[in-house]
PDB file of C-alpha atoms in Angstrom:
ATOM      1  CA  ARG A 776       0.017  -0.019  -0.083  1.00 31.00           C
ATOM      2  CA  HIS A 777       1.319   3.491  -0.838  1.00 29.00           C
ATOM      3  CA  LEU A 778       2.752   5.633   1.706  1.00 35.00           C
ATOM      4  CA  VAL A 779       3.051   9.425   1.538  1.00 31.00           C
ATOM      5  CA  PRO A 780       6.382  11.074   1.896  1.00 32.00           C
ATOM      6  CA  ARG A 781       8.414  11.221   4.889  1.00 35.00           C
ATOM      7  CA  PHE A 782       8.037  14.276   7.486  1.00 36.00           C
ATOM      8  CA  GLN A 783      10.799  16.455   6.240  1.00 36.00           C
ATOM      9  CA  ASP A 784       9.714  16.132   2.535  1.00 33.00           C
ATOM     10  CA  VAL A 785       6.223  17.221   3.371  1.00 34.00           C
ATOM     11  CA  ARG A 786       7.548  20.293   5.113  1.00 33.00           C
ATOM     12  CA  ALA A 787      10.051  21.214   2.439  1.00 35.00           C
ATOM     13  CA  GLY A 788       7.894  20.511  -0.602  1.00 37.00           C
ATOM     14  CA  GLY A 789      10.500  17.823  -1.597  1.00 40.00           C
ATOM     15  CA  SER A 790      12.217  17.280  -5.144  1.00 38.00           C
ATOM     16  CA  LEU A 791      10.232  16.674  -8.308  1.00 35.00           C
ATOM     17  CA  PRO A 792       9.893  12.746  -7.577  1.00 40.00           C
ATOM     18  CA  ARG A 793       8.634  13.732  -4.091  1.00 39.00           C
ATOM     19  CA  GLN A 794       5.972  16.152  -5.524  1.00 40.00           C
ATOM     20  CA  LEU A 795       4.808  13.309  -7.716  1.00 36.00           C
ATOM     21  CA  GLU A 796       4.585  10.990  -4.769  1.00 41.00           C
ATOM     22  CA  MET A 797       2.621  13.760  -3.013  1.00 39.00           C
ATOM     23  CA  SER A 798       0.182  13.868  -5.949  1.00 40.00           C
ATOM     24  CA  GLN A 799      -0.240  10.196  -5.978  1.00 43.00           C
ATOM     25  CA  ALA A 800      -0.940  10.258  -2.285  1.00 41.00           C
ATOM     26  CA  ARG A 801      -3.652  12.833  -2.813  1.00 40.00           C
ATOM     27  CA  GLU A 802      -5.187  10.785  -5.374  1.00 42.00           C
ATOM     28  CA  GLN A 803      -5.343   7.805  -3.092  1.00 42.00           C
ATOM     29  CA  ARG A 804      -6.518   9.985  -0.002  1.00 41.00           C
ATOM     30  CA  PRO A 805     -10.066   8.415  -0.022  1.00 40.00           C
ATOM     31  CA  GLN A 806      -8.688   4.894   0.559  1.00 38.00           C
ATOM     32  CA  GLN A 807      -6.317   6.021   3.074  1.00 37.00           C
ATOM     33  CA  GLN A 808      -8.757   7.917   5.195  1.00 38.00           C
ATOM     34  CA  LYS A 809     -11.124   4.880   5.032  1.00 32.00           C
ATOM     35  CA  MET A 810      -8.357   2.534   6.273  1.00 32.00           C
ATOM     36  CA  GLY A 811      -7.286   5.130   8.957  1.00 39.00           C
ATOM     37  CA  LEU A 812      -3.752   5.277   7.666  1.00 40.00           C
ATOM     38  CA  ALA A 813      -1.313   8.046   8.481  1.00 45.00           C
ATOM     39  CA  THR A 814       2.433   8.686   8.231  1.00 45.00           C
ATOM     40  CA  ALA A 815       4.966   8.691  10.870  1.00 44.00           C
ATOM     41  CA  GLN A 816       8.494   9.090   9.476  1.00 46.00           C
ATOM     42  CA  GLY A 817       7.572   6.932   6.516  1.00 45.00           C
ATOM     43  CA  ALA A 818       5.577   4.197   8.498  1.00 56.00           C
ATOM     44  CA  ALA A 819       1.819   3.766   8.419  1.00 74.00           C
ATOM     45  CA  ILE A 820      -0.353   4.105  11.607  1.00 84.00           C
ATOM     46  CA  GLU A 821      -3.881   2.754  11.719  1.00 87.00           C
ATOM     47  CA  TRP A 822      -5.208   5.386  13.849  1.00 92.00           C
ATOM     48  CA  ASP A 823      -8.865   3.750  14.146  1.00 90.00           C
ATOM     49  CA  SER A 824      -7.233   0.587  15.798  1.00 89.00           C
ATOM     50  CA  LEU A 825      -5.701   2.392  18.662  1.00 93.00           C
ATOM     51  CA  LEU A 826      -7.305   1.904  22.059  1.00 94.00           C
ATOM     52  CA  MET A 827      -6.269   3.530  25.371  1.00 96.00           C
ATOM     53  CA  PRO A 828      -5.592   0.963  27.989  1.00 96.00           C
ATOM     54  CA  SER A 829      -8.203   0.869  30.653  1.00 96.00           C
ATOM     55  CA  VAL A 830      -5.922  -0.520  33.551  1.00 97.00           C
ATOM     56  CA  TYR A 831      -3.187   1.745  34.850  1.00 98.00           C
ATOM     57  CA  ASP A 832      -0.156  -0.455  35.613  1.00 97.00           C
ATOM     58  CA  PRO A 833       3.022   1.096  34.660  1.00 98.00           C
ATOM     59  CA  PRO A 834       5.671  -1.805  33.846  1.00 96.00           C
ATOM     60  CA  GLN A 835       8.473   0.662  34.663  1.00 97.00           C
ATOM     61  CA  LEU A 836       7.681   0.928  38.234  1.00 97.00           C
ATOM     62  CA  LYS A 837       8.271  -2.775  38.711  1.00 96.00           C
ATOM     63  CA  LYS A 838      11.413  -4.219  39.999  1.00 94.00           C
ATOM     64  CA  SER A 839      11.551  -6.704  36.984  1.00 93.00           C
ATOM     65  CA  PHE A 840      11.813  -3.773  34.553  1.00 95.00           C
ATOM     66  CA  GLN A 841      15.281  -2.898  35.646  1.00 92.00           C
ATOM     67  CA  PRO A 842      18.262  -4.869  34.076  1.00 89.00           C
ATOM     68  CA  GLY A 843      19.673  -7.405  36.382  1.00 87.00           C
ATOM     69  CA  PRO A 844      22.134  -5.808  38.797  1.00 84.00           C
ATOM     70  CA  LEU A 845      20.579  -2.383  38.523  1.00 90.00           C
ATOM     71  CA  ARG A 846      17.508  -3.521  40.448  1.00 92.00           C
ATOM     72  CA  ASN A 847      19.406  -3.220  43.582  1.00 94.00           C
ATOM     73  CA  ILE A 848      21.363  -0.013  42.883  1.00 94.00           C
ATOM     74  CA  ASN A 849      19.794   3.313  43.623  1.00 94.00           C
ATOM     75  CA  TRP A 850      21.059   4.958  40.322  1.00 92.00           C
ATOM     76  CA  ALA A 851      17.939   6.838  39.068  1.00 93.00           C
ATOM     77  CA  THR A 852      15.461   7.765  41.956  1.00 94.00           C
ATOM     78  CA  ARG A 853      15.230  11.433  42.935  1.00 93.00           C
ATOM     79  CA  ASP A 854      17.554  11.088  45.871  1.00 91.00           C
ATOM     80  CA  SER A 855      20.080   8.867  44.173  1.00 92.00           C
ATOM     81  CA  PRO A 856      23.639   9.604  45.594  1.00 91.00           C
ATOM     82  CA  LEU A 857      25.293   7.786  42.847  1.00 88.00           C
ATOM     83  CA  CYS A 858      27.853  10.346  41.326  1.00 90.00           C
ATOM     84  CA  ASN A 859      25.896  13.054  43.001  1.00 83.00           C
ATOM     85  CA  SER A 860      27.667  13.294  46.399  1.00 75.00           C
ATOM     86  CA  PHE A 861      31.237  13.339  47.991  1.00 71.00           C
ATOM     87  CA  PRO A 862      33.687  11.916  46.781  1.00 71.00           C
ATOM     88  CA  CYS A 863      32.166  11.703  43.267  1.00 78.00           C
ATOM     89  CA  CYS A 864      30.267  14.933  42.437  1.00 80.00           C
ATOM     90  CA  LEU A 865      29.844  14.247  38.681  1.00 78.00           C
ATOM     91  CA  SER A 866      26.249  15.664  38.599  1.00 79.00           C
ATOM     92  CA  GLN A 867      27.477  19.152  40.160  1.00 78.00           C
ATOM     93  CA  CYS A 868      30.482  19.077  37.852  1.00 84.00           C
ATOM     94  CA  ILE A 869      28.272  18.697  34.672  1.00 81.00           C
ATOM     95  CA  MET A 870      25.814  21.496  35.842  1.00 76.00           C
ATOM     96  CA  ALA A 871      28.501  23.974  36.857  1.00 78.00           C
ATOM     97  CA  CYS A 872      31.085  23.452  33.986  1.00 80.00           C
ATOM     98  CA  CYS A 873      28.719  22.443  31.026  1.00 82.00           C
ATOM     99  CA  LEU A 874      24.982  22.733  31.433  1.00 80.00           C
ATOM    100  CA  LYS A 875      24.856  26.388  32.772  1.00 77.00           C
ATOM    101  CA  PRO A 876      27.666  28.038  30.962  1.00 74.00           C
ATOM    102  CA  CYS A 877      27.658  26.151  27.590  1.00 80.00           C
ATOM    103  CA  CYS A 878      24.032  24.833  27.432  1.00 80.00           C
ATOM    104  CA  HIS A 879      22.111  27.797  28.678  1.00 83.00           C
ATOM    105  CA  LYS A 880      20.396  25.716  31.469  1.00 90.00           C
ATOM    106  CA  LYS A 881      18.728  27.590  34.410  1.00 93.00           C
ATOM    107  CA  GLN A 882      17.932  26.138  37.733  1.00 94.00           C
ATOM    108  CA  VAL A 883      14.415  26.857  38.987  1.00 96.00           C
ATOM    109  CA  GLU A 884      12.092  25.622  41.647  1.00 97.00           C
ATOM    110  CA  LEU A 885       8.790  24.075  41.037  1.00 98.00           C
ATOM    111  CA  SER A 886       7.389  25.573  44.410  1.00 98.00           C
ATOM    112  CA  ASP A 887       7.870  29.104  42.777  1.00 97.00           C
ATOM    113  CA  PRO A 888       6.804  28.566  39.192  1.00 98.00           C
ATOM    114  CA  ASP A 889       4.725  31.589  37.993  1.00 97.00           C
ATOM    115  CA  GLU A 890       7.555  33.519  36.375  1.00 97.00           C
ATOM    116  CA  TRP A 891       9.136  30.747  34.632  1.00 98.00           C
ATOM    117  CA  PHE A 892       6.012  28.839  33.799  1.00 98.00           C
ATOM    118  CA  HIS A 893       4.959  32.089  31.792  1.00 97.00           C
ATOM    119  CA  ARG A 894       8.469  32.144  30.266  1.00 97.00           C
ATOM    120  CA  MET A 895       7.986  28.497  29.058  1.00 98.00           C
ATOM    121  CA  LEU A 896       4.648  29.299  27.603  1.00 98.00           C
ATOM    122  CA  GLN A 897       5.715  32.386  25.769  1.00 96.00           C
ATOM    123  CA  ALA A 898       7.243  30.062  23.081  1.00 97.00           C
ATOM    124  CA  GLU A 899       3.800  28.336  22.441  1.00 97.00           C
ATOM    125  CA  SER A 900       3.052  28.534  18.783  1.00 96.00           C
ATOM    126  CA  PRO A 901      -0.532  29.221  17.537  1.00 95.00           C
ATOM    127  CA  SER A 902      -0.146  26.286  15.299  1.00 96.00           C
ATOM    128  CA  CYS A 903       0.025  23.806  18.186  1.00 97.00           C
ATOM    129  CA  PRO A 904      -3.111  21.753  18.648  1.00 96.00           C
ATOM    130  CA  GLU A 905      -5.226  23.072  21.532  1.00 96.00           C
ATOM    131  CA  ARG A 906      -5.143  19.942  23.489  1.00 96.00           C
ATOM    132  CA  LEU A 907      -1.324  19.677  23.397  1.00 98.00           C
ATOM    133  CA  ARG A 908      -0.775  23.293  24.752  1.00 98.00           C
ATOM    134  CA  GLY A 909       0.356  23.950  28.406  1.00 98.00           C
ATOM    135  CA  ILE A 910       3.076  22.450  30.502  1.00 98.00           C
ATOM    136  CA  TRP A 911       3.017  18.685  31.221  1.00 98.00           C
ATOM    137  CA  TRP A 912       4.319  16.775  34.099  1.00 98.00           C
ATOM    138  CA  MET A 913       5.331  13.145  33.324  1.00 98.00           C
ATOM    139  CA  LYS A 914       3.867  11.393  36.328  1.00 98.00           C
ATOM    140  CA  ASP A 915       5.554   7.846  37.068  1.00 98.00           C
ATOM    141  CA  ASN A 916       8.082   8.453  34.318  1.00 97.00           C
ATOM    142  CA  ILE A 917      11.281   6.909  35.956  1.00 96.00           C
ATOM    143  CA  VAL A 918      13.505   8.801  33.519  1.00 94.00           C
ATOM    144  CA  PRO A 919      14.259  12.074  35.385  1.00 93.00           C
ATOM    145  CA  GLU A 920      12.276  14.288  32.982  1.00 94.00           C
ATOM    146  CA  GLU A 921       9.773  16.084  35.032  1.00 97.00           C
ATOM    147  CA  LEU A 922       8.095  18.850  32.924  1.00 98.00           C
ATOM    148  CA  GLY A 923       7.920  19.562  29.118  1.00 98.00           C
ATOM    149  CA  THR A 924       6.071  21.343  26.545  1.00 98.00           C
ATOM    150  CA  PHE A 925       4.758  20.649  22.890  1.00 98.00           C
ATOM    151  CA  GLY A 926       3.651  24.035  22.083  1.00 97.00           C
ATOM    152  CA  ASP A 927       7.259  25.210  21.293  1.00 97.00           C
ATOM    153  CA  ALA A 928       7.623  22.620  18.593  1.00 97.00           C
ATOM    154  CA  GLU A 929       7.429  23.519  14.724  1.00 96.00           C
ATOM    155  CA  TRP A 930       3.935  22.437  13.755  1.00 97.00           C
ATOM    156  CA  VAL A 931       2.753  21.908  10.262  1.00 96.00           C
ATOM    157  CA  SER A 932      -0.659  20.929   9.057  1.00 95.00           C
ATOM    158  CA  VAL A 933      -1.124  17.914   6.617  1.00 92.00           C
ATOM    159  CA  PRO A 934      -4.835  18.361   5.862  1.00 90.00           C
ATOM    160  CA  GLU A 935      -5.127  15.403   3.369  1.00 87.00           C
ATOM    161  CA  GLN A 936      -4.054  13.053   6.303  1.00 86.00           C
ATOM    162  CA  GLU A 937      -6.075  15.032   8.833  1.00 90.00           C
ATOM    163  CA  GLU A 938      -2.687  15.287  10.744  1.00 93.00           C
ATOM    164  CA  MET A 939      -0.478  17.714  12.273  1.00 95.00           C
ATOM    165  CA  LEU A 940       3.298  17.250  12.065  1.00 96.00           C
ATOM    166  CA  ALA A 941       5.866  18.761  14.460  1.00 97.00           C
ATOM    167  CA  THR A 942       9.657  18.642  15.382  1.00 96.00           C
ATOM    168  CA  LYS A 943      10.347  19.173  18.942  1.00 97.00           C
ATOM    169  CA  LEU A 944      13.874  20.132  20.386  1.00 95.00           C
ATOM    170  CA  LEU A 945      14.415  18.131  23.478  1.00 93.00           C
ATOM    171  CA  ARG A 946      16.957  20.529  24.859  1.00 92.00           C
ATOM    172  CA  GLN A 947      14.488  23.198  25.260  1.00 96.00           C
ATOM    173  CA  ASN A 948      11.457  23.615  27.473  1.00 97.00           C
ATOM    174  CA  TRP A 949      12.232  20.107  28.799  1.00 96.00           C
ATOM    175  CA  ALA A 950      12.894  20.121  32.543  1.00 96.00           C
ATOM    176  CA  TYR A 951      15.141  17.501  34.126  1.00 95.00           C
ATOM    177  CA  GLY A 952      15.806  16.648  37.906  1.00 93.00           C
ATOM    178  CA  THR A 953      19.153  16.942  39.644  1.00 89.00           C
ATOM    179  CA  ASN A 954      20.625  13.510  39.994  1.00 90.00           C
ATOM    180  CA  ALA A 955      23.538  12.274  37.965  1.00 90.00           C
ATOM    181  CA  PHE A 956      21.219  10.507  35.438  1.00 91.00           C
ATOM    182  CA  ALA A 957      19.359  13.721  34.863  1.00 90.00           C
ATOM    183  CA  SER A 958      22.497  15.726  34.330  1.00 91.00           C
ATOM    184  CA  THR A 959      24.067  13.391  31.915  1.00 90.00           C
ATOM    185  CA  LEU A 960      20.837  13.020  30.001  1.00 91.00           C
ATOM    186  CA  SER A 961      20.322  16.600  29.629  1.00 89.00           C
ATOM    187  CA  CYS A 962      23.869  17.151  28.588  1.00 89.00           C
ATOM    188  CA  PHE A 963      23.640  14.623  25.921  1.00 89.00           C
ATOM    189  CA  ASN A 964      20.346  15.996  24.374  1.00 89.00           C
ATOM    190  CA  ALA A 965      21.831  19.433  24.394  1.00 88.00           C
ATOM    191  CA  ALA A 966      25.227  18.246  22.694  1.00 87.00           C
ATOM    192  CA  ALA A 967      23.396  15.893  20.236  1.00 86.00           C
ATOM    193  CA  LYS A 968      20.732  18.541  19.516  1.00 90.00           C
ATOM    194  CA  THR A 969      18.254  15.793  19.927  1.00 91.00           C
ATOM    195  CA  GLU A 970      14.877  16.112  17.937  1.00 93.00           C
ATOM    196  CA  GLN A 971      11.604  14.310  18.456  1.00 93.00           C
ATOM    197  CA  LYS A 972       9.268  13.835  15.446  1.00 94.00           C
ATOM    198  CA  LEU A 973       5.402  14.094  16.448  1.00 96.00           C
ATOM    199  CA  VAL A 974       2.529  13.176  14.354  1.00 96.00           C
ATOM    200  CA  GLN A 975      -1.051  14.241  15.745  1.00 97.00           C
ATOM    201  CA  HIS A 976      -4.256  12.840  14.479  1.00 96.00           C
ATOM    202  CA  GLY A 977      -7.339  13.599  16.735  1.00 95.00           C
ATOM    203  CA  LYS A 978      -6.759  12.604  20.359  1.00 96.00           C
ATOM    204  CA  TRP A 979      -3.569  10.506  19.541  1.00 97.00           C
ATOM    205  CA  LEU A 980      -0.004  11.607  19.199  1.00 97.00           C
ATOM    206  CA  PHE A 981       2.685   9.451  17.678  1.00 96.00           C
ATOM    207  CA  MET A 982       5.974  10.345  19.468  1.00 94.00           C
ATOM    208  CA  GLY A 983       8.419   8.032  17.573  1.00 89.00           C
ATOM    209  CA  SER A 984       9.970   4.595  18.116  1.00 82.00           C
ATOM    210  CA  GLY A 985      12.477   3.678  20.625  1.00 74.00           C
ATOM    211  CA  ALA A 986      14.175   0.674  22.140  1.00 70.00           C
ATOM    212  CA  THR A 987      11.149  -0.398  23.885  1.00 72.00           C
ATOM    213  CA  GLY A 988       8.702   0.057  21.046  1.00 81.00           C
ATOM    214  CA  SER A 989       6.380   2.539  19.530  1.00 90.00           C
ATOM    215  CA  MET A 990       5.418   5.533  21.832  1.00 94.00           C
ATOM    216  CA  PHE A 991       1.949   7.155  21.741  1.00 96.00           C
ATOM    217  CA  LEU A 992       0.140   9.703  23.843  1.00 98.00           C
ATOM    218  CA  THR A 993      -3.704   9.877  23.892  1.00 98.00           C
ATOM    219  CA  MET A 994      -5.876  12.391  25.396  1.00 98.00           C
ATOM    220  CA  ILE A 995      -8.220  11.402  28.249  1.00 98.00           C
ATOM    221  CA  GLU A 996     -11.719  12.463  27.687  1.00 97.00           C
ATOM    222  CA  GLU A 997     -14.982  12.577  29.578  1.00 96.00           C
ATOM    223  CA  GLY A 998     -16.276   9.089  29.973  1.00 95.00           C
ATOM    224  CA  ASP A 999     -12.846   7.365  29.988  1.00 97.00           C
ATOM    225  CA  ASP A1000     -12.832   4.863  32.893  1.00 96.00           C
ATOM    226  CA  ILE A1001      -9.254   4.075  34.108  1.00 98.00           C
ATOM    227  CA  VAL A1002      -8.404   1.921  37.043  1.00 98.00           C
ATOM    228  CA  ASN A1003      -5.529   0.598  38.982  1.00 98.00           C
ATOM    229  CA  PRO A1004      -5.032  -3.209  38.960  1.00 96.00           C
ATOM    230  CA  ASP A1005      -6.826  -3.360  42.358  1.00 96.00           C
ATOM    231  CA  GLY A1006      -9.890  -1.596  40.943  1.00 97.00           C
ATOM    232  CA  SER A1007      -9.147   1.770  42.583  1.00 97.00           C
ATOM    233  CA  LYS A1008      -9.143   5.039  40.618  1.00 97.00           C
ATOM    234  CA  PRO A1009      -5.971   6.766  39.750  1.00 97.00           C
ATOM    235  CA  ARG A1010      -5.681  10.496  39.906  1.00 98.00           C
ATOM    236  CA  TYR A1011      -6.273  12.298  36.575  1.00 98.00           C
ATOM    237  CA  THR A1012      -8.519  15.065  35.113  1.00 98.00           C
ATOM    238  CA  PRO A1013     -10.509  14.142  31.971  1.00 98.00           C
ATOM    239  CA  GLY A1014     -10.188  16.957  29.412  1.00 97.00           C
ATOM    240  CA  LEU A1015      -6.853  18.108  30.571  1.00 98.00           C
ATOM    241  CA  ASP A1016      -4.627  15.059  31.052  1.00 98.00           C
ATOM    242  CA  ALA A1017      -3.218  12.441  28.764  1.00 98.00           C
ATOM    243  CA  MET A1018      -1.692   8.857  28.952  1.00 98.00           C
ATOM    244  CA  ARG A1019       1.561   7.976  27.514  1.00 97.00           C
ATOM    245  CA  VAL A1020       1.954   4.420  26.187  1.00 97.00           C
ATOM    246  CA  THR A1021       4.627   2.350  24.602  1.00 95.00           C
ATOM    247  CA  TRP A1022       3.834  -0.818  22.738  1.00 93.00           C
ATOM    248  CA  GLU A1023       6.535  -3.260  21.775  1.00 88.00           C
ATOM    249  CA  ASP A1024       4.503  -5.109  19.078  1.00 81.00           C
ATOM    250  CA  GLU A1025       2.473  -4.031  16.185  1.00 77.00           C
ATOM    251  CA  ALA A1026      -0.552  -5.759  17.609  1.00 78.00           C
ATOM    252  CA  ARG A1027      -0.251  -3.755  20.795  1.00 84.00           C
ATOM    253  CA  THR A1028      -0.705  -6.533  23.147  1.00 83.00           C
ATOM    254  CA  ALA A1029       2.659  -5.971  25.057  1.00 88.00           C
ATOM    255  CA  MET A1030       2.834  -2.624  26.789  1.00 94.00           C
ATOM    256  CA  THR A1031       6.359  -1.786  27.873  1.00 95.00           C
ATOM    257  CA  TYR A1032       5.957   1.685  29.266  1.00 96.00           C
ATOM    258  CA  GLN A1033       3.014   3.710  30.703  1.00 97.00           C
ATOM    259  CA  TYR A1034       2.496   7.059  32.678  1.00 98.00           C
ATOM    260  CA  PHE A1035       0.056   9.744  33.069  1.00 98.00           C
ATOM    261  CA  ALA A1036       1.049  13.141  31.420  1.00 98.00           C
ATOM    262  CA  ARG A1037      -0.693  15.576  33.539  1.00 98.00           C
ATOM    263  CA  LYS A1038      -1.216  19.227  32.473  1.00 98.00           C
ATOM    264  CA  VAL A1039       0.136  21.341  35.442  1.00 98.00           C
ATOM    265  CA  ALA A1040      -0.417  24.858  33.862  1.00 98.00           C
ATOM    266  CA  TYR A1041      -1.569  26.671  30.772  1.00 98.00           C
ATOM    267  CA  LEU A1042      -2.654  30.191  29.707  1.00 97.00           C
ATOM    268  CA  ASP A1043      -6.310  31.077  29.465  1.00 95.00           C
ATOM    269  CA  GLY A1044      -7.867  33.162  26.846  1.00 92.00           C
ATOM    270  CA  GLU A1045      -6.817  36.351  28.621  1.00 94.00           C
ATOM    271  CA  GLY A1046      -3.077  35.280  28.900  1.00 93.00           C
ATOM    272  CA  ASN A1047      -3.428  34.440  32.741  1.00 96.00           C
ATOM    273  CA  LEU A1048      -1.519  31.429  34.194  1.00 98.00           C
ATOM    274  CA  VAL A1049      -3.806  28.731  35.194  1.00 98.00           C
ATOM    275  CA  LYS A1050      -2.360  25.902  37.506  1.00 98.00           C
ATOM    276  CA  THR A1051      -4.327  22.563  37.762  1.00 98.00           C
ATOM    277  CA  ASP A1052      -4.770  19.650  40.013  1.00 98.00           C
ATOM    278  CA  GLY A1053      -1.834  18.033  38.186  1.00 98.00           C
ATOM    279  CA  TYR A1054       0.357  20.865  39.774  1.00 98.00           C
ATOM    280  CA  ASP A1055      -1.134  20.277  43.187  1.00 98.00           C
ATOM    281  CA  GLU A1056      -0.311  16.452  42.906  1.00 98.00           C
ATOM    282  CA  LEU A1057       3.203  17.223  41.599  1.00 98.00           C
ATOM    283  CA  MET A1058       3.981  19.591  44.481  1.00 98.00           C
ATOM    284  CA  GLU A1059       2.775  16.703  46.853  1.00 98.00           C
ATOM    285  CA  ARG A1060       5.169  14.455  45.379  1.00 98.00           C
ATOM    286  CA  THR A1061       8.120  16.946  45.885  1.00 97.00           C
ATOM    287  CA  ARG A1062       7.322  16.836  49.649  1.00 97.00           C
ATOM    288  CA  LEU A1063       7.476  12.916  49.711  1.00 97.00           C
ATOM    289  CA  SER A1064      10.440  11.308  51.896  1.00 93.00           C
ATOM    290  CA  GLY A1065      13.060   9.877  49.796  1.00 89.00           C
ATOM    291  CA  VAL A1066      13.812   5.981  49.538  1.00 88.00           C
ATOM    292  CA  LYS A1067      15.503   4.666  52.520  1.00 89.00           C
ATOM    293  CA  GLY A1068      18.036   2.351  50.826  1.00 93.00           C
ATOM    294  CA  SER A1069      20.957   0.197  52.166  1.00 93.00           C
ATOM    295  CA  CYS A1070      24.736   1.022  52.129  1.00 92.00           C
ATOM    296  CA  CYS A1071      24.398   4.764  52.694  1.00 90.00           C
ATOM    297  CA  ASN A1072      21.441   4.743  50.346  1.00 92.00           C
ATOM    298  CA  PHE A1073      23.325   3.419  47.288  1.00 93.00           C
ATOM    299  CA  GLY A1074      21.629   0.006  47.524  1.00 94.00           C
ATOM    300  CA  LEU A1075      18.101  -0.996  47.031  1.00 95.00           C
ATOM    301  CA  CYS A1076      18.228  -4.653  48.108  1.00 93.00           C
ATOM    302  CA  ASN A1077      16.425  -3.823  51.420  1.00 94.00           C
ATOM    303  CA  ILE A1078      13.371  -2.671  49.463  1.00 94.00           C
ATOM    304  CA  PRO A1079      10.707  -5.478  49.019  1.00 92.00           C
ATOM    305  CA  GLU A1080       9.388  -6.021  45.548  1.00 92.00           C
ATOM    306  CA  ARG A1081       5.786  -5.000  46.418  1.00 92.00           C
ATOM    307  CA  GLU A1082       7.170  -1.538  47.783  1.00 93.00           C
ATOM    308  CA  TYR A1083       9.555  -1.049  44.772  1.00 95.00           C
ATOM    309  CA  PRO A1084       7.054   1.053  42.918  1.00 95.00           C
ATOM    310  CA  GLN A1085       7.067   3.734  45.721  1.00 95.00           C
ATOM    311  CA  ILE A1086      10.655   4.495  45.258  1.00 96.00           C
ATOM    312  CA  TRP A1087       9.845   6.435  42.057  1.00 97.00           C
ATOM    313  CA  ALA A1088       7.133   8.461  43.543  1.00 97.00           C
ATOM    314  CA  PRO A1089       9.246  11.494  45.034  1.00 96.00           C
ATOM    315  CA  GLU A1090       9.669  14.259  42.538  1.00 97.00           C
ATOM    316  CA  SER A1091      12.560  16.974  42.614  1.00 96.00           C
ATOM    317  CA  ASN A1092      11.415  20.441  43.558  1.00 97.00           C
ATOM    318  CA  VAL A1093      14.458  21.815  41.870  1.00 95.00           C
ATOM    319  CA  VAL A1094      14.679  21.266  38.267  1.00 96.00           C
ATOM    320  CA  PHE A1095      16.863  22.796  35.373  1.00 94.00           C
ATOM    321  CA  LEU A1096      16.095  23.510  31.725  1.00 95.00           C
ATOM    322  CA  GLU A1097      16.834  25.740  28.736  1.00 95.00           C
ATOM    323  CA  PHE A1098      14.013  27.984  27.877  1.00 97.00           C
ATOM    324  CA  ALA A1099      12.668  28.005  24.273  1.00 96.00           C
ATOM    325  CA  PRO A1100      12.770  31.269  22.536  1.00 95.00           C
ATOM    326  CA  SER A1101       9.597  33.430  22.977  1.00 93.00           C
ATOM    327  CA  LEU A1102       7.687  34.083  19.885  1.00 85.00           C
ATOM    328  CA  THR A1103       8.390  37.862  20.358  1.00 76.00           C
ATOM    329  CA  GLU A1104      12.180  37.377  20.351  1.00 66.00           C
TER     330      GLU A1104
END
């Protein structure tokens, strides 16, 4: 079956052969719309077949998710001392010698967000889909990325596919915690100028493919009923929040990653900053006590498997990020 050109060709118009492909794609548009096909960096997505999981059971919070020896090493939690305290202060060195002077990173506090929340949102493009605007907290993401935006991405419409395509720079408007893992990851994304290709269609956002599978974000709407494995209700707000899911197989039977993306703040129609219940929950998590591991908190072998998910709940009140340029700059 025919696929329309890759993302970069759609944006640039492409060469003559590419333009011919686009012409052929327009001719086949009725068939593609009927089949629910879309394009994501040259791969078709059957949007109509996507279903949001009704059970919230993040695989990454479980001890079995970690590779062998790492299960018992406190290397990625908020309070990880690994390379983050004397005598090895790698994290502080990366921040002082690289991220601040070379990568334009600023250190800010979630407990005092109004000024820098506004600054993040000043980069929001009018072309960004309405539901994707605002500042998002990656709740239960064990990678130390806490906040991010989609509004600063470069958005372009592909009406024949009923899609919006975008390129998002992960070094800007993407806030990281303060452990060594966070400092290293932030430094890498800044140095590599990492980009993320996005494809939006209706309530779904395709976020690319990684080592664990295909990544999607879906908006949570009124009437969506999501429960924990024990039948209790997790905390989320329909109409504002979303769920991020990674499936490792095309049939989407094996989920490898899952978390809530909670919108913590946005600008109303008059430009006023509005903070949400998602922000309140995030602040509650910044006040949680850290994991009490063994061996001066370097080890996690004393944490029972049933309690392992709790080590990921505390969030850092202090984060650092590079602000995306304001639309007025």
